[in-house]
PDB file of C-alpha atoms in Angstrom:
ATOM      1  CA  ALA A  15      -8.219  -9.874 -11.129  1.00  0.00           C
ATOM      2  CA  ARG A  16      -8.854  -6.384  -8.968  1.00  0.00           C
ATOM      3  CA  ASN A  17      -6.750  -3.706  -9.093  1.00  0.00           C
ATOM      4  CA  LEU A  18      -6.421  -1.784  -5.608  1.00  0.00           C
ATOM      5  CA  SER A  19      -4.977   1.504  -6.430  1.00  0.00           C
ATOM      6  CA  ASP A  20      -8.364   2.370  -7.838  1.00  0.00           C
ATOM      7  CA  ALA A  21     -10.302   2.183  -4.898  1.00  0.00           C
ATOM      8  CA  PRO A  22     -11.352   5.366  -3.908  1.00  0.00           C
ATOM      9  CA  SER A  23      -8.188   7.695  -3.033  1.00  0.00           C
ATOM     10  CA  SER A  24     -10.160   8.978   0.027  1.00  0.00           C
ATOM     11  CA  ILE A  25     -10.261   6.496   3.386  1.00  0.00           C
ATOM     12  CA  GLU A  26     -13.832   7.051   4.467  1.00  0.00           C
ATOM     13  CA  PRO A  27     -14.462   6.677   8.558  1.00  0.00           C
ATOM     14  CA  HIS A  28     -16.014   3.782   9.664  1.00  0.00           C
ATOM     15  CA  LEU A  29     -17.958   3.670  12.763  1.00  0.00           C
ATOM     16  CA  PRO A  30     -18.713   7.533  14.255  1.00  0.00           C
ATOM     17  CA  VAL A  31     -14.979   7.881  16.110  1.00  0.00           C
ATOM     18  CA  GLN A  32     -14.190  11.015  18.345  1.00  0.00           C
ATOM     19  CA  PRO A  33     -12.629  13.842  15.638  1.00  0.00           C
ATOM     20  CA  GLN A  34      -9.870  14.832  18.678  1.00  0.00           C
ATOM     21  CA  SER A  35      -9.540  10.826  17.963  1.00  0.00           C
ATOM     22  CA  GLN A  36     -10.099  10.504  14.431  1.00  0.00           C
ATOM     23  CA  ASP A  37      -7.228  12.750  13.621  1.00  0.00           C
ATOM     24  CA  LYS A  38      -5.112  10.990  14.785  1.00  0.00           C
ATOM     25  CA  ALA A  39      -6.340   7.776  12.979  1.00  0.00           C
ATOM     26  CA  GLU A  40      -6.033  10.495  10.147  1.00  0.00           C
ATOM     27  CA  GLN A  41      -2.468  10.897  11.694  1.00  0.00           C
ATOM     28  CA  MET A  42      -1.772   6.661  11.363  1.00  0.00           C
ATOM     29  CA  ALA A  43      -2.827   6.550   7.650  1.00  0.00           C
ATOM     30  CA  VAL A  44      -0.676   8.976   6.434  1.00  0.00           C
ATOM     31  CA  HIS A  45       2.097   8.174   8.631  1.00  0.00           C
ATOM     32  CA  ILE A  46       1.641   4.899   7.081  1.00  0.00           C
ATOM     33  CA  SER A  47       0.741   6.225   3.303  1.00  0.00           C
ATOM     34  CA  ARG A  48       3.815   7.701   3.310  1.00  0.00           C
ATOM     35  CA  ASN A  49       6.094   4.769   5.327  1.00  0.00           C
ATOM     36  CA  TYR A  50       4.655   1.348   3.208  1.00  0.00           C
ATOM     37  CA  GLN A  51       7.316   0.958   1.361  1.00  0.00           C
ATOM     38  CA  HIS A  52       9.985   0.342   5.544  1.00  0.00           C
ATOM     39  CA  ARG A  53       8.848  -1.885   8.100  1.00  0.00           C
ATOM     40  CA  LEU A  54       6.639  -0.548  10.319  1.00  0.00           C
ATOM     41  CA  MET A  55       5.616  -1.479  12.744  1.00  0.00           C
ATOM     42  CA  ILE A  56       1.761  -0.273  15.220  1.00  0.00           C
ATOM     43  CA  PRO A  57       3.932   0.976  18.762  1.00  0.00           C
ATOM     44  CA  GLU A  58       6.194   2.680  16.186  1.00  0.00           C
ATOM     45  CA  ILE A  59       2.604   4.067  14.301  1.00  0.00           C
ATOM     46  CA  ALA A  60       0.625   4.445  17.561  1.00  0.00           C
ATOM     47  CA  ALA A  61       4.175   6.895  19.489  1.00  0.00           C
ATOM     48  CA  GLU A  62       3.484   8.877  15.991  1.00  0.00           C
ATOM     49  CA  VAL A  63       0.770  10.118  16.760  1.00  0.00           C
ATOM     50  CA  ASP A  64       1.287   9.913  20.870  1.00  0.00           C
ATOM     51  CA  LEU A  65      -0.322   7.038  21.692  1.00  0.00           C
ATOM     52  CA  HIS A  66      -0.267   3.196  23.447  1.00  0.00           C
ATOM     53  CA  PRO A  67      -0.346   0.463  20.724  1.00  0.00           C
ATOM     54  CA  ASP A  68      -3.609  -1.554  21.695  1.00  0.00           C
ATOM     55  CA  TYR A  69      -5.076   1.958  21.335  1.00  0.00           C
ATOM     56  CA  ALA A  70      -3.774   2.935  18.333  1.00  0.00           C
ATOM     57  CA  ALA A  71      -4.571  -0.552  16.927  1.00  0.00           C
ATOM     58  CA  THR A  72      -8.851   0.207  17.830  1.00  0.00           C
ATOM     59  CA  LEU A  73      -8.843   3.602  16.993  1.00  0.00           C
ATOM     60  CA  PHE A  74      -7.512   2.188  13.507  1.00  0.00           C
ATOM     61  CA  LYS A  75     -10.251  -0.415  13.088  1.00  0.00           C
ATOM     62  CA  LYS A  76     -13.139   1.575  14.688  1.00  0.00           C
ATOM     63  CA  THR A  77     -12.106   4.414  12.388  1.00  0.00           C
ATOM     64  CA  PHE A  78     -12.123   2.325   9.045  1.00  0.00           C
ATOM     65  CA  GLY A  79     -13.403  -0.333   9.501  1.00  0.00           C
ATOM     66  CA  THR A  80      -9.495  -2.467   7.959  1.00  0.00           C
ATOM     67  CA  THR A  81      -7.088  -2.945  10.604  1.00  0.00           C
ATOM     68  CA  VAL A  82      -3.759  -1.971   9.931  1.00  0.00           C
ATOM     69  CA  VAL A  83      -1.496  -4.234   9.172  1.00  0.00           C
ATOM     70  CA  ASN A  84      -4.558  -5.349   6.729  1.00  0.00           C
ATOM     71  CA  PHE A  85      -3.591  -1.474   5.574  1.00  0.00           C
ATOM     72  CA  ILE A  86      -0.191  -2.124   5.339  1.00  0.00           C
ATOM     73  CA  THR A  87      -1.147  -4.859   2.803  1.00  0.00           C
ATOM     74  CA  ARG A  88      -3.203  -3.595   0.325  1.00  0.00           C
ATOM     75  CA  HIS A  89      -1.117  -0.266  -0.011  1.00  0.00           C
ATOM     76  CA  ARG A  90       2.138  -3.100  -0.006  1.00  0.00           C
ATOM     77  CA  ILE A  91       0.358  -4.518  -2.400  1.00  0.00           C
ATOM     78  CA  ALA A  92      -1.280  -1.402  -4.795  1.00  0.00           C
ATOM     79  CA  HIS A  93       2.056  -0.166  -4.693  1.00  0.00           C
ATOM     80  CA  ALA A  94       3.784  -4.065  -6.235  1.00  0.00           C
ATOM     81  CA  GLN A  95       0.461  -4.095  -8.990  1.00  0.00           C
ATOM     82  CA  ARG A  96       2.064  -0.221 -10.756  1.00  0.00           C
ATOM     83  CA  LEU A  97       5.294  -2.299 -10.627  1.00  0.00           C
ATOM     84  CA  LEU A  98       4.607  -5.290 -12.387  1.00  0.00           C
ATOM     85  CA  LEU A  99       2.656  -3.453 -15.074  1.00  0.00           C
ATOM     86  CA  SER A 100       5.437  -0.709 -15.193  1.00  0.00           C
ATOM     87  CA  THR A 101       8.294  -2.151 -14.989  1.00  0.00           C
ATOM     88  CA  ASP A 102      10.454  -5.079 -16.428  1.00  0.00           C
ATOM     89  CA  ASP A 103      11.884  -6.503 -12.645  1.00  0.00           C
ATOM     90  CA  GLN A 104      11.851  -9.377 -11.067  1.00  0.00           C
ATOM     91  CA  ILE A 105       8.863 -10.570  -8.715  1.00  0.00           C
ATOM     92  CA  ILE A 106      11.277 -11.150  -5.663  1.00  0.00           C
ATOM     93  CA  THR A 107      12.770  -7.191  -6.419  1.00  0.00           C
ATOM     94  CA  ILE A 108       9.402  -5.855  -6.181  1.00  0.00           C
ATOM     95  CA  ALA A 109       8.602  -7.497  -3.204  1.00  0.00           C
ATOM     96  CA  GLY A 110      11.465  -6.239  -1.555  1.00  0.00           C
ATOM     97  CA  ASP A 111      10.757  -2.816  -2.969  1.00  0.00           C
ATOM     98  CA  SER A 112       6.639  -2.634  -2.420  1.00  0.00           C
ATOM     99  CA  GLY A 113       7.694  -3.676   1.631  1.00  0.00           C
ATOM    100  CA  PHE A 114       7.929  -7.128   1.691  1.00  0.00           C
ATOM    101  CA  ASP A 115      10.396  -9.038   3.626  1.00  0.00           C
ATOM    102  CA  SER A 116       9.936 -12.430   2.037  1.00  0.00           C
ATOM    103  CA  VAL A 117       9.151 -13.820  -1.584  1.00  0.00           C
ATOM    104  CA  SER A 118       6.034 -15.873   0.371  1.00  0.00           C
ATOM    105  CA  ARG A 119       4.508 -13.686   2.324  1.00  0.00           C
ATOM    106  CA  PHE A 120       4.544 -11.319  -0.643  1.00  0.00           C
ATOM    107  CA  ASN A 121       2.724 -13.419  -3.018  1.00  0.00           C
ATOM    108  CA  ARG A 122       0.874 -15.399  -0.146  1.00  0.00           C
ATOM    109  CA  ALA A 123      -0.598 -11.227   0.313  1.00  0.00           C
ATOM    110  CA  PHE A 124      -0.968 -10.896  -3.565  1.00  0.00           C
ATOM    111  CA  LYS A 125      -3.818 -13.693  -3.637  1.00  0.00           C
ATOM    112  CA  GLN A 126      -5.580 -12.325  -1.437  1.00  0.00           C
ATOM    113  CA  LEU A 127      -6.272  -9.125  -2.295  1.00  0.00           C
ATOM    114  CA  THR A 128      -5.889 -10.489  -5.678  1.00  0.00           C
ATOM    115  CA  GLY A 129      -7.369 -13.276  -6.800  1.00  0.00           C
ATOM    116  CA  LEU A 130      -4.345 -13.772  -8.712  1.00  0.00           C
ATOM    117  CA  THR A 131      -0.323 -14.769  -8.044  1.00  0.00           C
ATOM    118  CA  PRO A 132       1.855 -11.628  -9.065  1.00  0.00           C
ATOM    119  CA  ARG A 133       3.637 -13.465 -12.133  1.00  0.00           C
ATOM    120  CA  ASP A 134      -0.731 -14.157 -13.399  1.00  0.00           C
ATOM    121  CA  TYR A 135      -1.828 -10.455 -12.344  1.00  0.00           C
ATOM    122  CA  ARG A 136       1.629  -9.433 -14.718  1.00  0.00           C
ATOM    123  CA  LYS A 137       0.105 -11.350 -17.574  1.00  0.00           C
ATOM    124  CA  ARG A 138      -2.892 -11.320 -17.879  1.00  0.00           C
ATOM    125  CA  SER A 139      -2.400  -7.458 -17.448  1.00  0.00           C
ATOM    126  CA  LEU A 140      -0.157  -7.330 -20.339  1.00  0.00           C
ATOM    127  CA  SER A 141      -2.175  -9.672 -22.618  1.00  0.00           C
ATOM    128  CA  VAL A 142      -5.160  -7.909 -22.361  1.00  0.00           C
ATOM    129  CA  PRO A 143      -5.435  -5.725 -26.016  1.00  0.00           C
ATOM    130  CA  ASN A 144      -4.851  -2.265 -25.898  1.00  0.00           C
ATOM    131  CA  THR A 145      -2.380  -1.756 -22.768  1.00  0.00           C
ATOM    132  CA  GLN A 146       0.532  -0.360 -23.965  1.00  0.00           C
ATOM    133  CA  ILE A 147       3.163   0.740 -21.215  1.00  0.00           C
ATOM    134  CA  ALA A 148       6.133   1.808 -21.598  1.00  0.00           C
ATOM    135  CA  LYS A 149       8.450  -0.600 -19.188  1.00  0.00           C
ATOM    136  CA  ARG A 150      11.249   0.565 -17.282  1.00  0.00           C
ATOM    137  CA  SER A 151      13.615  -0.583 -14.868  1.00  0.00           C
ATOM    138  CA  SER A 152      12.771   0.265 -10.767  1.00  0.00           C
ATOM    139  CA  SER A 153      15.957   2.669 -11.050  1.00  0.00           C
ATOM    140  CA  ASP A 154      14.796   4.031 -13.179  1.00  0.00           C
ATOM    141  CA  VAL A 155      11.563   4.845 -11.686  1.00  0.00           C
ATOM    142  CA  HIS A 156      13.536   5.848  -8.637  1.00  0.00           C
ATOM    143  CA  SER A 157      15.230   8.592 -10.498  1.00  0.00           C
ATOM    144  CA  GLN A 158      12.775  10.717 -11.915  1.00  0.00           C
ATOM    145  CA  PRO A 159      12.747  13.782 -10.883  1.00  0.00           C
ATOM    146  CA  GLN A 160       9.402  14.699  -8.435  1.00  0.00           C
ATOM    147  CA  GLU A 161       6.837  16.894 -10.335  1.00  0.00           C
ATOM    148  CA  ARG A 162       6.208  19.786  -8.558  1.00  0.00           C
ATOM    149  CA  GLY A 163       2.698  20.088  -6.749  1.00  0.00           C
ATOM    150  CA  ARG A 164       0.538  23.052  -5.685  1.00  0.00           C
ATOM    151  CA  ARG A 165      -0.090  22.690  -2.072  1.00  0.00           C
ATOM    152  CA  GLY A 166      -2.259  23.384   0.012  1.00  0.00           C
TER     153      GLY A 166
END
């Protein structure tokens, strides 16, 4: 199974883009990374960087080599993978906590990106020897105090 959270954390530009436009694309990516658990629409994302939605979508794809929708979906699935391994929450709960409005859409996207259903991913990952993950409920995960890191 492919684990999306193992992907490089930095985004490599796909095609040359003007620096000012690339900044806008990066701002959109940051906005998505911070808000993927909520409903996101291209017009709202584009408005965050003062761009027309069509131009924003084209610029994003030109910069990162993927669509806005695919980028959002990948973030949501990576989050779901973490929850599947670190909590005992039901799949319907994990789908909602990851930003999906429907369990069927979640299951379809999860299988498309990882090759497994969420249930099979959890079973297979937890059956691997030496995998000892402390199980918590998502309320425990979300209620822990945030670590304070240095901001650059």
